[in-house]
XYZ file of C-alpha atoms in Angstrom:
479
model
C 0.000 0.000 0.000
C 1.331 3.424 -0.947
C 1.242 6.589 1.159
C 1.514 8.569 -2.067
C -1.523 10.362 -3.411
C -3.049 9.095 -6.682
C -1.465 10.733 -9.747
C -2.686 14.074 -11.046
C -3.317 14.902 -14.694
C -0.990 17.490 -16.139
C -1.903 21.147 -15.765
C -2.619 23.592 -12.957
C -5.591 23.392 -10.616
C -7.135 26.485 -12.178
C -6.964 24.812 -15.577
C -8.611 21.701 -14.137
C -11.526 23.762 -12.814
C -12.014 25.644 -16.071
C -11.771 22.512 -18.215
C -14.136 20.570 -15.961
C -16.640 23.431 -16.146
C -16.533 23.716 -19.935
C -16.032 20.076 -20.977
C -16.603 17.753 -18.000
C -16.735 14.466 -19.904
C -13.705 15.361 -22.000
C -11.696 16.388 -18.936
C -12.543 13.193 -17.039
C -11.888 10.985 -20.070
C -8.486 12.586 -20.734
C -7.507 12.424 -17.057
C -8.281 8.713 -16.900
C -6.344 8.073 -20.111
C -3.337 9.864 -18.628
C -3.500 8.568 -15.038
C -5.594 5.395 -14.929
C -8.761 4.422 -13.066
C -7.910 6.468 -9.969
C -6.451 9.969 -10.028
C -6.503 13.207 -8.071
C -7.347 16.762 -9.006
C -6.835 19.944 -7.034
C -9.168 22.885 -7.444
C -7.922 26.254 -6.137
C -9.048 26.951 -2.572
C -10.802 23.614 -2.022
C -10.110 20.143 -0.627
C -8.049 17.689 -2.649
C -10.248 15.400 -4.726
C -9.733 11.764 -5.640
C -11.654 10.490 -8.657
C -12.146 6.765 -9.203
C -13.969 4.611 -11.720
C -12.621 1.265 -10.535
C -15.746 -0.855 -9.859
C -14.164 -2.409 -6.752
C -13.434 1.069 -5.384
C -17.005 2.140 -6.153
C -18.368 -0.843 -4.229
C -16.078 -0.098 -1.281
C -17.270 3.515 -1.156
C -20.941 2.548 -1.510
C -20.615 0.183 1.466
C -18.997 2.731 3.783
C -20.785 3.292 7.101
C -22.485 6.661 7.455
C -19.883 7.976 9.912
C -16.990 7.359 7.491
C -17.865 10.453 5.452
C -19.936 13.589 5.655
C -22.037 15.532 3.189
C -22.000 19.119 4.482
C -19.270 20.031 1.992
C -21.241 19.044 -1.101
C -20.117 20.935 -4.205
C -23.548 22.532 -4.660
C -23.524 26.345 -4.842
C -27.310 26.695 -4.507
C -28.411 27.882 -1.050
C -30.888 25.110 -0.261
C -30.719 25.616 3.502
C -28.672 23.925 6.197
C -31.450 21.393 6.914
C -31.542 20.141 3.320
C -31.354 16.360 3.169
C -28.345 16.725 0.847
C -26.246 18.285 3.615
C -27.352 16.257 6.644
C -25.374 13.484 8.283
C -25.960 10.830 10.905
C -29.225 10.635 12.833
C -30.536 13.925 11.415
C -30.265 12.482 7.926
C -31.847 9.162 8.897
C -34.807 10.752 10.686
C -35.629 13.217 7.907
C -35.088 10.549 5.253
C -37.753 8.423 6.969
C -40.265 11.292 6.823
C -39.567 12.053 3.164
C -39.828 8.473 1.904
C -43.647 7.949 2.011
C -44.600 10.901 -0.276
C -42.199 9.624 -2.950
C -43.275 5.983 -3.156
C -46.285 3.688 -3.494
C -49.805 5.078 -3.778
C -48.603 8.621 -3.139
C -46.347 8.348 -6.178
C -49.208 7.144 -8.378
C -51.356 10.076 -7.266
C -48.958 12.461 -9.053
C -49.631 10.972 -12.505
C -52.486 13.382 -13.443
C -50.392 16.460 -12.675
C -47.486 15.190 -14.791
C -49.903 14.302 -17.607
C -51.424 17.779 -17.581
C -48.067 19.563 -17.541
C -46.923 17.457 -20.502
C -50.123 17.963 -22.512
C -49.999 21.736 -22.012
C -46.382 21.845 -23.172
C -46.967 19.722 -26.275
C -49.858 21.972 -27.300
C -47.613 25.034 -26.931
C -44.580 23.820 -28.864
C -44.075 25.212 -32.385
C -44.505 22.896 -35.349
C -41.930 22.826 -38.126
C -39.643 25.417 -36.500
C -36.532 24.858 -34.370
C -36.841 25.361 -30.615
C -34.799 24.557 -27.528
C -36.144 21.392 -25.966
C -34.386 21.845 -22.620
C -36.256 25.046 -21.825
C -39.550 23.347 -22.632
C -38.715 20.265 -20.572
C -37.893 22.561 -17.659
C -41.368 24.067 -17.956
C -42.887 20.581 -17.748
C -40.819 19.465 -14.779
C -41.240 22.724 -12.850
C -45.008 22.777 -13.419
C -45.267 19.131 -12.369
C -43.127 19.588 -9.278
C -45.099 22.676 -8.214
C -48.275 20.598 -8.410
C -46.916 17.452 -6.757
C -44.757 19.082 -4.098
C -46.582 22.351 -3.431
C -50.127 21.521 -4.493
C -50.257 24.507 -6.864
C -51.702 23.773 -10.296
C -52.848 26.903 -12.115
C -53.434 30.633 -11.883
C -51.335 33.573 -10.754
C -49.829 31.679 -7.834
C -48.119 29.053 -9.986
C -46.958 31.744 -12.428
C -45.312 33.587 -9.538
C -43.865 30.390 -8.087
C -42.332 29.433 -11.421
C -40.847 32.902 -11.879
C -39.155 33.189 -8.490
C -38.100 29.541 -8.407
C -36.424 29.895 -11.805
C -34.647 33.113 -10.760
C -33.400 31.515 -7.558
C -32.224 28.259 -9.151
C -30.814 29.495 -12.447
C -28.552 32.239 -11.057
C -26.007 30.087 -9.173
C -26.163 27.365 -11.835
C -24.486 29.233 -14.681
C -21.179 27.688 -15.801
C -19.226 30.700 -14.519
C -20.929 30.661 -11.118
C -20.401 26.933 -10.699
C -16.746 27.106 -11.726
C -16.208 29.915 -9.203
C -17.917 27.785 -6.560
C -15.526 24.926 -7.303
C -12.552 27.258 -6.906
C -13.783 29.232 -3.880
C -15.725 26.467 -2.172
C -19.434 25.867 -2.651
C -20.107 26.395 1.059
C -18.818 29.968 0.835
C -21.061 30.663 -2.138
C -24.095 29.234 -0.317
C -23.411 31.364 2.760
C -23.005 34.475 0.608
C -26.329 33.851 -1.149
C -28.046 33.156 2.177
C -26.875 36.542 3.462
C -28.409 38.143 0.375
C -31.713 36.404 1.110
C -31.633 37.429 4.783
C -31.059 41.081 3.804
C -33.658 41.028 1.049
C -36.170 43.909 1.134
C -38.928 41.698 -0.313
C -42.120 42.870 1.358
C -40.739 46.329 2.171
C -42.953 49.247 1.035
C -40.437 50.864 -1.346
C -37.348 48.731 -1.985
C -34.621 50.374 -4.041
C -34.856 49.452 -7.748
C -31.055 49.592 -7.933
C -30.910 46.371 -5.924
C -32.374 44.474 -8.870
C -29.378 45.304 -11.054
C -27.110 42.906 -9.194
C -27.711 39.255 -10.107
C -26.845 37.838 -6.665
C -29.346 40.211 -5.072
C -32.051 39.062 -7.460
C -31.241 35.500 -6.409
C -31.471 36.528 -2.742
C -34.790 38.299 -3.264
C -36.254 35.287 -5.074
C -35.128 32.887 -2.313
C -36.552 35.175 0.367
C -39.942 35.407 -1.346
C -40.048 31.670 -2.030
C -39.250 30.805 1.602
C -41.956 33.196 2.821
C -44.555 31.602 0.521
C -43.641 28.075 1.596
C -43.547 28.928 5.308
C -47.000 30.531 5.067
C -48.354 27.428 3.339
C -46.876 25.143 6.002
C -48.497 27.270 8.711
C -51.856 27.138 6.914
C -51.650 23.344 6.672
C -50.995 23.094 10.392
C -54.006 25.287 11.079
C -56.339 22.920 9.221
C -55.886 23.656 5.505
C -54.287 20.255 4.810
C -57.449 18.176 5.203
C -58.131 17.626 1.489
C -54.574 17.942 0.180
C -52.277 15.153 -0.997
C -49.217 17.244 -1.927
C -45.907 17.065 -0.107
C -46.330 20.399 1.711
C -49.381 19.023 3.487
C -47.759 15.667 4.244
C -44.531 17.133 5.620
C -46.346 19.839 7.592
C -48.197 17.115 9.498
C -45.366 14.536 9.623
C -43.958 13.452 12.970
C -40.615 12.070 14.048
C -40.517 8.777 15.924
C -40.762 10.657 19.245
C -43.972 12.378 18.095
C -42.455 15.819 17.517
C -43.090 17.694 14.238
C -40.509 18.978 11.817
C -39.743 22.649 12.356
C -41.033 25.047 9.723
C -37.481 25.728 8.525
C -36.834 21.983 8.196
C -39.988 21.527 6.112
C -39.107 24.512 3.924
C -35.537 23.312 3.343
C -36.768 19.855 2.293
C -39.360 21.402 -0.035
C -36.638 23.510 -1.659
C -34.516 20.374 -2.075
C -37.407 18.545 -3.739
C -38.003 21.506 -6.064
C -34.378 21.483 -7.188
C -34.213 17.706 -7.508
C -37.367 17.543 -9.592
C -36.578 20.444 -11.902
C -33.301 20.754 -13.773
C -31.975 17.231 -13.264
C -35.070 15.532 -14.683
C -35.384 18.045 -17.525
C -31.814 17.334 -18.618
C -32.322 13.583 -18.314
C -35.384 13.873 -20.569
C -33.428 15.833 -23.169
C -30.601 13.306 -23.250
C -33.081 10.444 -23.603
C -34.711 12.192 -26.580
C -31.284 12.849 -28.102
C -30.202 9.211 -27.851
C -33.507 7.943 -29.249
C -33.272 10.333 -32.215
C -29.754 9.032 -32.850
C -31.037 5.432 -32.733
C -34.209 5.140 -34.878
C -34.601 1.389 -34.313
C -34.807 1.912 -30.557
C -37.268 4.779 -31.042
C -39.455 2.586 -33.220
C -39.439 -0.171 -30.587
C -40.396 2.312 -27.848
C -43.424 3.368 -29.886
C -44.412 -0.213 -30.668
C -44.251 -1.088 -26.977
C -46.439 1.889 -26.086
C -48.978 1.025 -28.796
C -49.419 -2.486 -27.413
C -49.610 -1.507 -23.729
C -52.886 -1.710 -21.806
C -51.861 0.720 -19.077
C -53.132 4.191 -20.068
C -52.113 5.679 -16.722
C -48.467 4.676 -17.279
C -48.090 3.486 -13.688
C -46.664 0.147 -14.815
C -43.129 -0.164 -16.092
C -42.464 -0.241 -19.826
C -39.493 -2.622 -20.046
C -37.962 -1.341 -23.276
C -38.638 2.352 -22.601
C -37.228 1.945 -19.103
C -34.168 0.227 -20.585
C -33.692 3.147 -23.007
C -33.892 5.617 -20.120
C -31.324 3.617 -18.146
C -29.017 3.389 -21.155
C -29.332 7.138 -21.703
C -28.425 7.731 -18.053
C -25.452 5.398 -18.509
C -24.076 7.310 -21.480
C -24.892 10.777 -20.160
C -25.334 10.684 -16.375
C -26.796 13.974 -15.206
C -24.371 14.154 -12.280
C -20.976 12.860 -13.479
C -19.634 12.254 -9.955
C -20.815 11.541 -6.414
C -19.416 13.547 -3.475
C -18.115 11.966 -0.262
C -15.870 13.872 2.196
C -13.859 11.314 4.151
C -13.796 11.600 7.942
C -11.302 8.741 8.294
C -8.603 7.227 6.057
C -9.750 4.820 3.360
C -7.770 2.187 1.484
C -8.537 2.122 -2.245
C -6.330 -0.365 -4.044
C -2.703 0.551 -3.448
C -3.544 3.985 -2.034
C -4.432 5.061 1.502
C -6.651 8.105 1.021
C -6.393 10.450 4.040
C -9.309 11.901 5.977
C -10.382 15.299 4.666
C -10.196 14.172 1.036
C -13.227 14.666 -1.182
C -13.961 11.378 -2.965
C -15.537 11.494 -6.392
C -16.833 8.058 -7.432
C -17.274 8.847 -11.115
C -20.492 7.643 -12.723
C -19.481 8.850 -16.184
C -16.166 6.975 -16.288
C -17.567 3.861 -14.604
C -20.470 3.800 -17.073
C -17.925 3.944 -19.910
C -15.488 1.417 -18.416
C -14.488 -1.168 -21.009
C -13.865 -3.680 -18.228
C -17.546 -3.519 -17.253
C -19.398 -2.886 -20.511
C -19.187 -4.361 -24.000
C -18.946 -1.556 -26.567
C -19.395 1.102 -23.877
C -19.798 3.950 -26.392
C -22.774 2.273 -28.119
C -26.435 2.867 -27.238
C -27.668 -0.631 -26.385
C -30.792 -0.681 -24.178
C -30.801 -4.481 -24.144
C -28.038 -4.292 -21.510
C -30.848 -3.661 -19.029
C -33.183 -6.408 -20.266
C -31.185 -9.625 -19.999
C -30.546 -11.879 -17.046
C -27.208 -10.216 -16.385
C -28.233 -6.720 -15.261
C -25.675 -4.091 -14.223
C -24.860 -4.093 -10.529
C -25.186 -1.100 -8.212
C -21.465 -0.280 -8.341
C -21.456 -0.421 -12.169
C -24.476 1.827 -12.854
C -25.338 4.586 -10.385
C -26.811 7.702 -12.050
C -28.889 8.362 -8.905
C -25.965 7.869 -6.537
C -25.498 4.782 -4.426
C -25.409 3.338 -0.966
C -27.071 5.135 1.934
C -27.251 8.382 -0.060
C -29.010 7.181 -3.193
C -31.370 9.865 -4.527
C -34.643 9.700 -2.603
C -36.574 10.968 -5.633
C -35.325 8.347 -8.123
C -38.714 6.588 -8.380
C -40.484 9.911 -8.983
C -37.963 10.857 -11.685
C -38.355 7.500 -13.456
C -42.161 7.774 -13.389
C -42.060 11.330 -14.728
C -39.652 10.387 -17.513
C -41.849 7.443 -18.528
C -44.935 9.672 -18.778
C -43.301 12.619 -20.540
C -41.390 10.533 -23.086
C -44.406 8.371 -23.907
C -46.705 11.348 -24.454
C -44.186 13.414 -26.427
C -43.131 10.542 -28.693
C -46.771 9.564 -29.184
C -47.850 13.037 -30.305
C -44.832 14.289 -32.231
C -42.072 13.342 -34.624
C -38.919 15.087 -33.437
C -35.637 15.593 -35.256
C -32.446 17.449 -34.492
C -32.428 20.989 -35.861
C -29.723 21.990 -38.321
C -26.449 22.926 -36.641
C -27.653 21.448 -33.372
C -24.759 21.077 -30.907
C -25.767 18.784 -28.014
C -22.213 18.623 -26.648
C -22.252 17.718 -22.908
C -21.804 20.878 -20.875
C -21.715 21.391 -17.095
C -24.514 23.681 -16.014
C -24.612 23.927 -12.248
C -24.778 20.415 -10.845
C -26.070 18.795 -14.032
C -24.793 17.844 -17.466
C -26.771 19.699 -20.141
C -26.705 19.742 -23.949
C -24.696 22.845 -24.791
C -27.363 24.267 -27.110
C -30.293 23.112 -24.989
C -30.958 20.406 -27.623
C -32.494 22.268 -30.539
C -35.147 20.168 -32.268
C -37.959 20.464 -34.800
C -41.368 18.968 -33.969
C -44.025 17.788 -36.399
C -47.360 16.056 -35.691
C -47.198 12.287 -35.950
C -49.418 10.916 -38.682
C -49.582 7.580 -36.884
C -50.082 9.019 -33.420
C -51.627 6.530 -31.050
C -55.016 7.345 -29.610
C -53.813 6.739 -26.066
C -56.215 8.225 -23.509
C -54.828 11.010 -21.333
C -55.538 10.471 -17.660
C -55.029 14.028 -16.450
C -56.339 16.014 -13.522
C -58.820 17.956 -15.622
C -60.099 14.817 -17.341
C -60.640 13.049 -14.028
C -62.457 16.083 -12.623
C -64.947 15.953 -15.490
C -65.964 12.388 -14.703
C-alpha cells in the first residue's frame, strides 16, 4: 500500500476547474487516459479530490458506514438551507429521510400521474410545429409545473406563475457555468453562505425597496429565495391550522409529519426539504429527458421499438413499467449521467487499491467513467438498451446515475415515473428531429450535465399518433 496520493493529470488546478466546467466528460476521459482508473485533481481553494472509476473502489465507497464520510461540503452552490437532506449526516439524515420516503413511493407516487400528464399535454400543445426550438427550456417548464403541483399543491393561476418565476430566478442564477466554476474554486459552502446573506437582507415585502438592488444578479437570487421561503412557510403554517385536510401534496404531508418521538418537523426543516425537492425535480429531470430524446433520435430502431411497446400496452395511466422504454432511459443515463460524480468527504482514512486516502479528502466516485469502463461494458460507447433487459443486469457499483449506498437519490422513483410519462406522451404526439447545426455537446450547467445548445429540435405532428387516452387532472375532474 502506498502513502503517495493518486497521480494528477498534467496542468494547474485552475486549468482543471475551467476545463471541468466547460467540458466535464472530456476532462474526465483525458484524465483517466493519462492517469488510470484512480487519479486526483486539485481545485484552487478547495479540498483535494480523488476520482475513481474502478468498480471495486465504487463498491467499497458505496458500502462505507455513514460515519466514514460527511455531506455538508457538497459541491452545490445553490443555497438550499442547512437542513436540506443533501447536507445532513448521521441521525438527522436518517430521521428526515424516513419522513420524506412515504410521499415519494407507493400510492402517493401514483397520485402524481395526473399532474405530470397535464403539464406534458400543455407543453406539447404550446410547442411550435416545423420550426426549431430549444427542448431543454420546454422540458424545464414541464418538470417545474409538475413539481409545483406534486410538491406544493399549486396547479394553475397567478400563484403558480409567480412560483415558477421566483423559483427559476433563484435556481438558475447560481447554476451558470461561470458561477459553478467559481464555486468549485472558492468552495461551494462559501457561495451558499453568501447567497443566504443576500436572502436574509432582502427587502422583499418592504414598502419601497430600491430598484437599484435588482441590477445585481446575486441580489435578485437573494430576493427570489426570500420570497419563495416566505410563501412556503405561510403554506406550512396554513396546513398546520387545518388547511391540509383535502390535500395530498408534499407540503401538506410534511407539515403534518412526525418524528418517531412524536415531535413535528420545524417550519425551517420543512421549507428546506421542499426547496430540495423543487431542485431535484426540476433541472436534473429536464436534462435527463433531453438526453433520452437525443439518444432515441440518434437510434431510430430503438425509437421505433419504444413506440411499438407503447402502442401495445394496456396501461393508459403509465403506472406500470415499460421494459424497453425503461431500458432506453437507463441506457441514456449510462451514457450521459446527469451528475458525473458523487461527493463523499472522508472523515477517516480509506484504502482504495494501493492507495491510503487520508481523511479530509473529497472522494468522487465517477459515474461517467464507470459507465464507460471497457472492463464492465461491452462496446461502452454504443447505445444498447438491451443491456438492461437480460438476465445479467448491471450491478449497483457499475451503474449509479442516482448515486449509491445510503445516499441514493430519494426521488429516483419519482424521476423514473415522470420520464416514462413525458417521453411516452411526447413521442406519441410528435415526430422530433435534431435541428440543423444542433450542438448537443455535454456541458456542465450547475450540478447537471446539459446539452450545450439546450438540444435544438424540430417537432411535427405524428401521422400515426396513437389514440392513447390522457388520464389528467382535468379529465378526471370531469368524470
